[in-house]
RNA sequence: GCCCAGAUGGCGGAAUUGGUAGACGCGCUGGUUUCAGGUACCAGUGGUGGCAACACCGUGGGGGUUCGAGUCCCUUUCUGGGCACCA
C-alpha cells in the first residue's frame, strides 16, 4: 500500500520540492481490542508489539519516511489532544449527548457505527443488529452540511466519483415543512415534502412508530385501535432501521385517528408504518399514492384511495394509474392551484402555507449527526464527568489527559470529584470512535512533540493543506468526510490559515489481490515481506507493484511477475558494471552520442525521465508506463553491450540509470551510485532533466495510407516537407499498386507522421 | 431499480489533440552456452491464407460521423464499484 506514496514522495523530492512524508499508527479500536482479548494480552501490550513488528517491516520496504515525526494514536501524548479537541467541540456546541435509536450488537454488547452493520448484521459476529434507545455522544456534523456539500465543487483534485458519493451521502433536499392537525387532539404532526405540488393528492398521513404523537393517540382512539398500535409498535421496537426498510415489506396499521389537510381541510386517516424513518425529517410523511412510488405500493396493498392531482403537461390523461406518476406536470383537482405547472405550484403553495402561518420552505439532509461514543475499552476516554448535584461537566484542560486505566482498575477510574462543587462525580466510561483520532492526525505530524497545543499555527501555515493524499476508496464517506468537517472547524477557530479543505489532491489506490482474492491471514495467501526480501529483494517487489497495473486498478500478485523485475535489476547491474569506479562530472547528453544507435540510447534515457516527471506532475502516477520505458532503455543497453563498443553514450546511459530508478528501486540505485564512485547519496540528486535535443529524432517513419489503409512505411528525415513526402510516397511500389493508376484526388499530411492519399 | 467506472492477444497491460493497434513484461516455442537443470543471451509469438512479398480480418456486439475511430456520437450486452424506501 505504501509503495506508490513513497515513489511519489521520492520523485517530488528529486524534482526539488520540500516533502514532508510521515508515518504513524492508528492504533485504537475494536479489532485490536478483540485480538488482544483472544490472545489473553492487554491491548496496550498487544498493540505495542504489533507496532514494533510493523515498523520493522515498513522500514525493510525502504520507505523514505521522516521517523522523527512518528505518532501512535493510543499514546497519551496523542490522545490528550484528542480529548482537548473534543472539549473544544463541546464548548462550541458541536459535541452533545442525547437519547437516540442506535445500532446495538447483543453479542458484542456495544453500539456499532453504521459502517459496521452489514446487511443488518454485526460485521464481526454476524448477529442481527438491534435498535436500542441509549444516551450517546454525537458530533454535530450536520451544522456543516451545507459547507461540506458546496465546497465539493472546488475539490477539483479529487476523483469525481468520490465527490459524488459525498454529495449523495449528505443528500440535501429542498422542500416545504408544514403541519397536519390531528382531529380530537390539540397537537399537530409536522411533515416534510419535496413535492408540495401534490398536496391535494394526500390520502393518508403516515408516521414512524417512534413518533411522539403515537403515545397521545392512545387516549383518543378505541380500545381495539390502542391495542393494535401497541402491538405494532412493540413488533418494530428492536428492529433496526435497515431491517425495517430493506428487509421487510411495507406494512402498517390504521390508528383510528384522522388528520386534517391544512389547505383542503380534508380528513385523512393516520397510519403507522414501518417505511417511514423516525430519524429523517420529522418522522412523518403525507401519503400521496398517485405521485410517489412508495406511497403507491402502500396504498395498493392497504386499500387506500389513489387521487391523481398532477397530469402530464402534454398527452393523454384520465386513465387509471398503473404506477405512480412521479414527474412534474400540470395540476388538476387542486382548488385554485389547478392549471399551474408543478414548479409554479410549489412556489405558490409554499407562499400560501407561510401566509397562513402553517409552514414554509425547509431543507433536509440525509446526513445525520455522527455517533462517536463506544462502549469499548480500547479507545480515547471521553473527558466528561457527571456530578449528582451539578450534572454533566467537562474535564478541565489542565486535568488532561484523562488516562486510559488498566482494565482491572476500572472502578477507581470511574470515581472522581466534581470540579465545581467538589462533591462525588462519576467519569464517562465510553470511549471515542477511532475515526475521531484519524480526523486530524495529519496535523499532528507537523508538530508531533508539542505539549502546549495539538500543533502550532505557524507549522500549519507553512505546510497545510495536504498536497497529495493517497488512500483506499472505502473511506469516501467516512474518514474523508469527517476530516473535512474537523478541518473546517479548525479553520473557523483560526488554527489554520488558507484553504478550509484538508486534502488538495486525492488519489485512490487499487487493491492488491493474490489468486483473485484479497490477501488475508485467514485465506492463507499473504505474501510475507521478509520472505520476499529474501527471495527477490525489496526493489524488485517495489518495481513489480508499480509495474503490474496502473495504480488505481486492482492488481494481482504473481511470483512470475516479480521474477521479471528481478531480471530487469540484474540487467541494470550488468549494464552499469563496466563503469564502476570511474566517476566523471556530468556529461552533456548531446556530446556523448554520435552514431544513430548511440543517439537512440541517450534518447531512451531522456524518454524515461520525461515519462517519470510527466506521471508525477500530472498526478496520474502511471509509473507502469515509466518502468516500461526503463525496460526499453535497458534493452538498448543490453544490445549495446554485445554489438556496440563502450563509448561515451553507453557510459552516459549507465550513469543516468541510478538516478532514473532511484524513486522506484532506492536500494540498488544507491549501491550503483556508490560503486560509480560518488561520495554522496543518489537520493540527494536532482532527477534527470529531459533535454529537448536529446528527445528529438533525426529520422522518422513516414506512414503512407491509401484511402485510410496503411500501404507503406518509408524512412524519411525529420521535418520532411509535404511535397517531398508526396514524392516519396508516389515512388513506393506497394503504394502504386494500391493506387492502381487512379488519380490522387486529395491528400492529408500530418508532419513527421503520416500521409493519406485519397484516390477516386 | 438508480448512479459511476470499465471491456484491447494465452495473461497483466501500452497507445499526447482521432493519425503505424498490441509498446513493455509474464507465459509459450525454437536456438546458443551447459554433462544436465537453472541462469544468461539470440530469434519468434493477435487470427486466417501464403515459401515470401503481401493480402484480408481484428480493441465486447450492432449502427453512425470522418480521408482516417481503441479513441467521438447513438444503441446494446457483460463485468466491477457505490447507493438502495431519506418523503
mmCIF file of C-alpha atoms in Angstrom, chain A residues 32-328:
data_model
loop_
_atom_site.group_PDB
_atom_site.id
_atom_site.type_symbol
_atom_site.label_atom_id
_atom_site.label_comp_id
_atom_site.label_asym_id
_atom_site.label_seq_id
_atom_site.Cartn_x
_atom_site.Cartn_y
_atom_site.Cartn_z
ATOM 1 C CA UNK A 32 -7.063 -4.580 18.185
ATOM 2 C CA UNK A 33 -9.044 -4.972 21.399
ATOM 3 C CA UNK A 34 -10.659 -8.200 20.269
ATOM 4 C CA UNK A 35 -7.382 -9.641 19.024
ATOM 5 C CA UNK A 36 -5.766 -8.813 22.365
ATOM 6 C CA UNK A 37 -8.646 -10.484 24.237
ATOM 7 C CA UNK A 38 -8.374 -13.544 22.022
ATOM 8 C CA UNK A 39 -4.657 -13.778 22.858
ATOM 9 C CA UNK A 40 -5.211 -13.057 26.543
ATOM 10 C CA UNK A 41 -2.988 -9.964 26.395
ATOM 11 C CA UNK A 42 -3.533 -6.362 27.452
ATOM 12 C CA UNK A 43 -4.456 -4.353 24.315
ATOM 13 C CA UNK A 44 -1.679 -1.857 25.100
ATOM 14 C CA UNK A 45 0.928 -4.608 25.082
ATOM 15 C CA UNK A 46 -0.547 -6.288 22.037
ATOM 16 C CA UNK A 47 -0.602 -3.006 20.122
ATOM 17 C CA UNK A 48 2.940 -2.051 21.135
ATOM 18 C CA UNK A 49 4.233 -5.432 19.962
ATOM 19 C CA UNK A 50 2.480 -5.090 16.630
ATOM 20 C CA UNK A 51 3.784 -1.580 16.093
ATOM 21 C CA UNK A 52 7.295 -2.926 16.612
ATOM 22 C CA UNK A 53 6.747 -5.680 14.064
ATOM 23 C CA UNK A 54 5.109 -3.438 11.506
ATOM 24 C CA UNK A 55 7.637 -0.658 11.885
ATOM 25 C CA UNK A 56 10.449 -3.114 11.195
ATOM 26 C CA UNK A 57 8.686 -4.399 8.058
ATOM 27 C CA UNK A 58 7.831 -0.963 6.752
ATOM 28 C CA UNK A 59 11.428 0.118 7.223
ATOM 29 C CA UNK A 60 12.502 -3.036 5.429
ATOM 30 C CA UNK A 61 10.463 -1.852 2.444
ATOM 31 C CA UNK A 62 12.706 1.165 2.197
ATOM 32 C CA UNK A 63 10.015 3.786 2.536
ATOM 33 C CA UNK A 64 11.565 7.216 2.992
ATOM 34 C CA UNK A 65 9.561 8.394 5.982
ATOM 35 C CA UNK A 66 10.577 11.056 8.449
ATOM 36 C CA UNK A 67 10.523 8.799 11.503
ATOM 37 C CA UNK A 68 11.188 11.719 13.828
ATOM 38 C CA UNK A 69 7.512 12.606 13.333
ATOM 39 C CA UNK A 70 6.138 9.149 14.073
ATOM 40 C CA UNK A 71 2.957 9.126 16.178
ATOM 41 C CA UNK A 72 0.673 6.479 17.696
ATOM 42 C CA UNK A 73 -2.906 7.454 18.478
ATOM 43 C CA UNK A 74 -3.054 5.183 21.554
ATOM 44 C CA UNK A 75 -0.317 7.116 23.364
ATOM 45 C CA UNK A 76 -1.343 9.746 25.934
ATOM 46 C CA UNK A 77 0.790 12.348 24.100
ATOM 47 C CA UNK A 78 -1.622 11.969 21.199
ATOM 48 C CA UNK A 79 -4.991 11.230 22.783
ATOM 49 C CA UNK A 80 -4.540 14.062 25.253
ATOM 50 C CA UNK A 81 -5.072 16.382 22.288
ATOM 51 C CA UNK A 82 -7.857 14.189 21.031
ATOM 52 C CA UNK A 83 -9.614 14.910 24.330
ATOM 53 C CA UNK A 84 -8.741 18.584 24.134
ATOM 54 C CA UNK A 85 -10.252 18.815 20.641
ATOM 55 C CA UNK A 86 -13.364 17.021 21.874
ATOM 56 C CA UNK A 87 -13.734 19.656 24.597
ATOM 57 C CA UNK A 88 -13.285 22.429 22.036
ATOM 58 C CA UNK A 89 -16.106 20.918 20.008
ATOM 59 C CA UNK A 90 -18.134 20.592 23.223
ATOM 60 C CA UNK A 91 -17.571 24.245 24.142
ATOM 61 C CA UNK A 92 -18.719 25.301 20.701
ATOM 62 C CA UNK A 93 -21.890 23.248 20.946
ATOM 63 C CA UNK A 94 -20.741 20.690 18.405
ATOM 64 C CA UNK A 95 -20.440 17.746 20.806
ATOM 65 C CA UNK A 96 -23.551 16.781 22.730
ATOM 66 C CA UNK A 97 -25.170 13.844 24.423
ATOM 67 C CA UNK A 98 -28.695 12.742 23.630
ATOM 68 C CA UNK A 99 -31.045 9.767 23.678
ATOM 69 C CA UNK A 100 -31.130 8.152 20.299
ATOM 70 C CA UNK A 101 -32.022 4.993 18.452
ATOM 71 C CA UNK A 102 -28.726 3.275 17.747
ATOM 72 C CA UNK A 103 -27.410 0.029 16.299
ATOM 73 C CA UNK A 104 -26.708 -2.419 19.104
ATOM 74 C CA UNK A 105 -24.967 -5.749 18.787
ATOM 75 C CA UNK A 106 -26.377 -8.024 21.543
ATOM 76 C CA UNK A 107 -23.413 -10.393 21.213
ATOM 77 C CA UNK A 108 -20.570 -7.854 21.435
ATOM 78 C CA UNK A 109 -22.577 -5.619 23.760
ATOM 79 C CA UNK A 110 -21.723 -2.292 22.157
ATOM 80 C CA UNK A 111 -23.219 0.184 19.776
ATOM 81 C CA UNK A 112 -21.945 -0.081 16.227
ATOM 82 C CA UNK A 113 -21.272 2.560 13.665
ATOM 83 C CA UNK A 114 -23.452 2.350 10.567
ATOM 84 C CA UNK A 115 -20.438 1.162 8.610
ATOM 85 C CA UNK A 116 -20.041 -1.769 10.963
ATOM 86 C CA UNK A 117 -23.502 -3.064 10.141
ATOM 87 C CA UNK A 118 -23.549 -5.260 7.036
ATOM 88 C CA UNK A 119 -26.963 -6.358 5.774
ATOM 89 C CA UNK A 120 -28.458 -5.757 9.185
ATOM 90 C CA UNK A 121 -25.826 -7.851 10.956
ATOM 91 C CA UNK A 122 -22.749 -7.186 13.065
ATOM 92 C CA UNK A 123 -19.675 -7.145 10.845
ATOM 93 C CA UNK A 124 -17.734 -9.465 13.158
ATOM 94 C CA UNK A 125 -20.124 -11.943 14.732
ATOM 95 C CA UNK A 126 -22.987 -11.741 12.173
ATOM 96 C CA UNK A 127 -25.537 -11.307 14.940
ATOM 97 C CA UNK A 128 -28.666 -9.458 13.859
ATOM 98 C CA UNK A 129 -28.273 -5.862 14.990
ATOM 99 C CA UNK A 130 -30.976 -4.430 17.253
ATOM 100 C CA UNK A 131 -32.343 -0.942 17.713
ATOM 101 C CA UNK A 132 -31.849 0.456 21.177
ATOM 102 C CA UNK A 133 -32.565 3.765 22.759
ATOM 103 C CA UNK A 134 -29.438 4.897 24.546
ATOM 104 C CA UNK A 135 -27.902 8.148 25.657
ATOM 105 C CA UNK A 136 -24.940 8.657 23.361
ATOM 106 C CA UNK A 137 -22.380 11.298 22.349
ATOM 107 C CA UNK A 138 -22.760 12.897 18.942
ATOM 108 C CA UNK A 139 -20.806 15.418 16.904
ATOM 109 C CA UNK A 140 -22.954 17.992 15.136
ATOM 110 C CA UNK A 141 -21.536 17.426 11.649
ATOM 111 C CA UNK A 142 -24.938 18.445 10.248
ATOM 112 C CA UNK A 143 -24.118 22.050 11.223
ATOM 113 C CA UNK A 144 -21.509 21.915 8.443
ATOM 114 C CA UNK A 145 -23.702 20.066 5.933
ATOM 115 C CA UNK A 146 -24.045 22.968 3.513
ATOM 116 C CA UNK A 147 -20.353 23.826 3.517
ATOM 117 C CA UNK A 148 -19.342 20.172 3.223
ATOM 118 C CA UNK A 149 -21.641 19.934 0.224
ATOM 119 C CA UNK A 150 -20.905 23.234 -1.512
ATOM 120 C CA UNK A 151 -17.125 23.048 -1.172
ATOM 121 C CA UNK A 152 -17.057 19.725 -3.019
ATOM 122 C CA UNK A 153 -17.333 21.775 -6.197
ATOM 123 C CA UNK A 154 -13.884 23.264 -5.529
ATOM 124 C CA UNK A 155 -12.183 19.935 -4.864
ATOM 125 C CA UNK A 156 -11.020 19.522 -8.445
ATOM 126 C CA UNK A 157 -8.071 17.411 -7.289
ATOM 127 C CA UNK A 158 -10.475 14.726 -6.068
ATOM 128 C CA UNK A 159 -11.908 11.855 -8.128
ATOM 129 C CA UNK A 160 -15.369 12.751 -9.375
ATOM 130 C CA UNK A 161 -16.891 9.517 -8.057
ATOM 131 C CA UNK A 162 -15.728 10.326 -4.528
ATOM 132 C CA UNK A 163 -17.256 13.776 -4.680
ATOM 133 C CA UNK A 164 -20.488 12.254 -5.983
ATOM 134 C CA UNK A 165 -20.560 9.750 -3.138
ATOM 135 C CA UNK A 166 -20.172 12.555 -0.598
ATOM 136 C CA UNK A 167 -22.884 14.575 -2.316
ATOM 137 C CA UNK A 168 -25.269 11.629 -2.149
ATOM 138 C CA UNK A 169 -24.330 10.901 1.432
ATOM 139 C CA UNK A 170 -25.049 14.452 2.539
ATOM 140 C CA UNK A 171 -28.247 14.262 0.482
ATOM 141 C CA UNK A 172 -29.555 17.806 0.637
ATOM 142 C CA UNK A 173 -33.171 18.208 -0.413
ATOM 143 C CA UNK A 174 -35.222 21.341 -0.608
ATOM 144 C CA UNK A 175 -38.910 21.288 0.150
ATOM 145 C CA UNK A 176 -41.657 22.504 2.436
ATOM 146 C CA UNK A 177 -42.300 21.723 6.065
ATOM 147 C CA UNK A 178 -45.872 22.131 7.331
ATOM 148 C CA UNK A 179 -48.300 20.607 9.814
ATOM 149 C CA UNK A 180 -51.406 18.452 9.794
ATOM 150 C CA UNK A 181 -53.754 18.919 12.740
ATOM 151 C CA UNK A 182 -54.896 15.733 14.458
ATOM 152 C CA UNK A 183 -58.642 15.535 14.945
ATOM 153 C CA UNK A 184 -59.567 15.443 18.606
ATOM 154 C CA UNK A 185 -56.071 16.393 19.805
ATOM 155 C CA UNK A 186 -54.579 19.828 20.427
ATOM 156 C CA UNK A 187 -51.477 18.536 18.655
ATOM 157 C CA UNK A 188 -50.052 18.694 15.187
ATOM 158 C CA UNK A 189 -47.914 16.405 13.031
ATOM 159 C CA UNK A 190 -45.175 18.121 11.054
ATOM 160 C CA UNK A 191 -44.286 16.680 7.659
ATOM 161 C CA UNK A 192 -41.572 17.463 5.131
ATOM 162 C CA UNK A 193 -42.102 17.109 1.389
ATOM 163 C CA UNK A 194 -40.214 17.977 -1.775
ATOM 164 C CA UNK A 195 -43.499 17.705 -3.677
ATOM 165 C CA UNK A 196 -45.844 20.189 -2.051
ATOM 166 C CA UNK A 197 -47.477 20.459 -5.508
ATOM 167 C CA UNK A 198 -49.060 17.056 -4.806
ATOM 168 C CA UNK A 199 -50.664 18.197 -1.515
ATOM 169 C CA UNK A 200 -54.216 17.770 -2.747
ATOM 170 C CA UNK A 201 -53.445 14.139 -3.601
ATOM 171 C CA UNK A 202 -52.630 13.232 0.007
ATOM 172 C CA UNK A 203 -54.955 10.405 1.033
ATOM 173 C CA UNK A 204 -53.314 9.366 4.293
ATOM 174 C CA UNK A 205 -50.769 10.545 6.827
ATOM 175 C CA UNK A 206 -48.019 8.071 7.780
ATOM 176 C CA UNK A 207 -45.847 8.289 10.880
ATOM 177 C CA UNK A 208 -42.986 6.228 12.297
ATOM 178 C CA UNK A 209 -43.848 4.146 15.369
ATOM 179 C CA UNK A 210 -41.444 6.257 17.448
ATOM 180 C CA UNK A 211 -43.260 9.488 16.615
ATOM 181 C CA UNK A 212 -44.189 11.424 19.765
ATOM 182 C CA UNK A 213 -47.831 11.738 18.679
ATOM 183 C CA UNK A 214 -48.294 7.980 18.935
ATOM 184 C CA UNK A 215 -48.425 7.908 22.735
ATOM 185 C CA UNK A 216 -51.071 10.646 22.746
ATOM 186 C CA UNK A 217 -53.232 8.866 20.165
ATOM 187 C CA UNK A 218 -53.827 6.077 22.644
ATOM 188 C CA UNK A 219 -56.047 8.499 24.598
ATOM 189 C CA UNK A 220 -58.407 9.317 21.746
ATOM 190 C CA UNK A 221 -58.865 6.062 19.888
ATOM 191 C CA UNK A 222 -60.885 2.960 20.680
ATOM 192 C CA UNK A 223 -59.542 0.189 22.901
ATOM 193 C CA UNK A 224 -59.081 -2.060 19.831
ATOM 194 C CA UNK A 225 -57.085 0.564 17.966
ATOM 195 C CA UNK A 226 -54.967 1.319 21.044
ATOM 196 C CA UNK A 227 -54.127 -2.358 21.362
ATOM 197 C CA UNK A 228 -53.215 -2.566 17.676
ATOM 198 C CA UNK A 229 -50.961 0.474 17.982
ATOM 199 C CA UNK A 230 -49.253 -1.051 20.983
ATOM 200 C CA UNK A 231 -48.586 -4.403 19.357
ATOM 201 C CA UNK A 232 -47.404 -2.852 16.095
ATOM 202 C CA UNK A 233 -45.010 -0.545 17.921
ATOM 203 C CA UNK A 234 -43.711 -3.433 20.037
ATOM 204 C CA UNK A 235 -43.116 -5.610 16.982
ATOM 205 C CA UNK A 236 -40.846 -2.986 15.437
ATOM 206 C CA UNK A 237 -39.238 -1.649 18.579
ATOM 207 C CA UNK A 238 -35.992 -3.611 18.444
ATOM 208 C CA UNK A 239 -35.802 -3.816 14.658
ATOM 209 C CA UNK A 240 -33.019 -1.765 13.144
ATOM 210 C CA UNK A 241 -33.744 0.835 10.522
ATOM 211 C CA UNK A 242 -32.112 -1.339 7.890
ATOM 212 C CA UNK A 243 -34.174 -4.354 8.899
ATOM 213 C CA UNK A 244 -37.400 -2.397 8.805
ATOM 214 C CA UNK A 245 -36.787 -0.791 5.484
ATOM 215 C CA UNK A 246 -34.702 -3.057 3.273
ATOM 216 C CA UNK A 247 -35.537 -6.459 4.677
ATOM 217 C CA UNK A 248 -39.280 -6.039 5.184
ATOM 218 C CA UNK A 249 -42.303 -5.489 3.006
ATOM 219 C CA UNK A 250 -44.152 -2.247 3.538
ATOM 220 C CA UNK A 251 -46.780 -2.668 6.146
ATOM 221 C CA UNK A 252 -48.720 -0.619 8.639
ATOM 222 C CA UNK A 253 -51.890 -0.206 10.646
ATOM 223 C CA UNK A 254 -54.652 2.359 10.775
ATOM 224 C CA UNK A 255 -54.569 4.147 14.154
ATOM 225 C CA UNK A 256 -58.244 5.033 14.230
ATOM 226 C CA UNK A 257 -57.299 8.728 14.243
ATOM 227 C CA UNK A 258 -57.631 11.314 11.472
ATOM 228 C CA UNK A 259 -55.521 14.252 10.347
ATOM 229 C CA UNK A 260 -56.710 17.431 8.660
ATOM 230 C CA UNK A 261 -55.121 18.686 5.426
ATOM 231 C CA UNK A 262 -54.359 22.353 6.231
ATOM 232 C CA UNK A 263 -55.440 23.606 2.806
ATOM 233 C CA UNK A 264 -58.258 21.381 1.610
ATOM 234 C CA UNK A 265 -59.478 20.754 5.209
ATOM 235 C CA UNK A 266 -59.918 17.174 4.050
ATOM 236 C CA UNK A 267 -59.957 14.465 6.730
ATOM 237 C CA UNK A 268 -57.437 11.690 6.033
ATOM 238 C CA UNK A 269 -56.598 8.559 8.064
ATOM 239 C CA UNK A 270 -53.467 8.474 10.219
ATOM 240 C CA UNK A 271 -51.394 5.300 9.782
ATOM 241 C CA UNK A 272 -48.365 3.806 11.499
ATOM 242 C CA UNK A 273 -45.909 2.260 9.047
ATOM 243 C CA UNK A 274 -42.505 0.600 9.028
ATOM 244 C CA UNK A 275 -41.319 2.524 5.975
ATOM 245 C CA UNK A 276 -41.314 5.986 7.493
ATOM 246 C CA UNK A 277 -37.976 6.687 9.146
ATOM 247 C CA UNK A 278 -38.093 8.185 12.631
ATOM 248 C CA UNK A 279 -34.709 9.838 12.192
ATOM 249 C CA UNK A 280 -35.289 11.708 8.941
ATOM 250 C CA UNK A 281 -37.220 14.955 8.638
ATOM 251 C CA UNK A 282 -39.934 14.965 11.275
ATOM 252 C CA UNK A 283 -40.615 11.243 11.225
ATOM 253 C CA UNK A 284 -43.881 11.671 9.337
ATOM 254 C CA UNK A 285 -44.915 11.915 5.686
ATOM 255 C CA UNK A 286 -48.024 12.839 3.765
ATOM 256 C CA UNK A 287 -49.054 9.804 1.722
ATOM 257 C CA UNK A 288 -49.630 10.692 -1.931
ATOM 258 C CA UNK A 289 -50.104 7.360 -3.707
ATOM 259 C CA UNK A 290 -50.662 8.840 -7.154
ATOM 260 C CA UNK A 291 -47.295 10.597 -7.216
ATOM 261 C CA UNK A 292 -44.910 8.600 -5.050
ATOM 262 C CA UNK A 293 -43.870 5.021 -5.747
ATOM 263 C CA UNK A 294 -43.611 4.016 -2.098
ATOM 264 C CA UNK A 295 -46.966 5.530 -1.196
ATOM 265 C CA UNK A 296 -48.449 3.877 -4.290
ATOM 266 C CA UNK A 297 -47.249 0.427 -3.178
ATOM 267 C CA UNK A 298 -48.562 1.023 0.306
ATOM 268 C CA UNK A 299 -51.938 2.313 -0.841
ATOM 269 C CA UNK A 300 -52.380 -0.642 -3.224
ATOM 270 C CA UNK A 301 -51.667 -3.236 -0.552
ATOM 271 C CA UNK A 302 -53.753 -1.488 2.123
ATOM 272 C CA UNK A 303 -56.721 -0.408 0.056
ATOM 273 C CA UNK A 304 -56.178 3.341 0.372
ATOM 274 C CA UNK A 305 -57.566 5.730 -2.265
ATOM 275 C CA UNK A 306 -55.341 6.970 -5.096
ATOM 276 C CA UNK A 307 -56.125 10.514 -6.209
ATOM 277 C CA UNK A 308 -54.271 11.957 -9.190
ATOM 278 C CA UNK A 309 -53.616 15.690 -8.942
ATOM 279 C CA UNK A 310 -50.760 16.096 -11.442
ATOM 280 C CA UNK A 311 -51.112 15.147 -15.105
ATOM 281 C CA UNK A 312 -48.516 15.215 -17.887
ATOM 282 C CA UNK A 313 -48.329 18.683 -19.471
ATOM 283 C CA UNK A 314 -48.988 17.108 -22.853
ATOM 284 C CA UNK A 315 -50.564 13.875 -23.941
ATOM 285 C CA UNK A 316 -53.493 11.840 -22.621
ATOM 286 C CA UNK A 317 -54.681 11.793 -19.053
ATOM 287 C CA UNK A 318 -57.616 10.446 -17.101
ATOM 288 C CA UNK A 319 -56.512 6.831 -17.449
ATOM 289 C CA UNK A 320 -56.349 4.988 -14.110
ATOM 290 C CA UNK A 321 -52.719 4.941 -12.936
ATOM 291 C CA UNK A 322 -50.848 1.640 -13.170
ATOM 292 C CA UNK A 323 -47.942 3.110 -11.264
ATOM 293 C CA UNK A 324 -47.155 6.384 -9.549
ATOM 294 C CA UNK A 325 -46.722 9.380 -11.863
ATOM 295 C CA UNK A 326 -43.687 10.958 -10.268
ATOM 296 C CA UNK A 327 -42.730 13.528 -12.859
ATOM 297 C CA UNK A 328 -43.639 17.189 -12.876
#
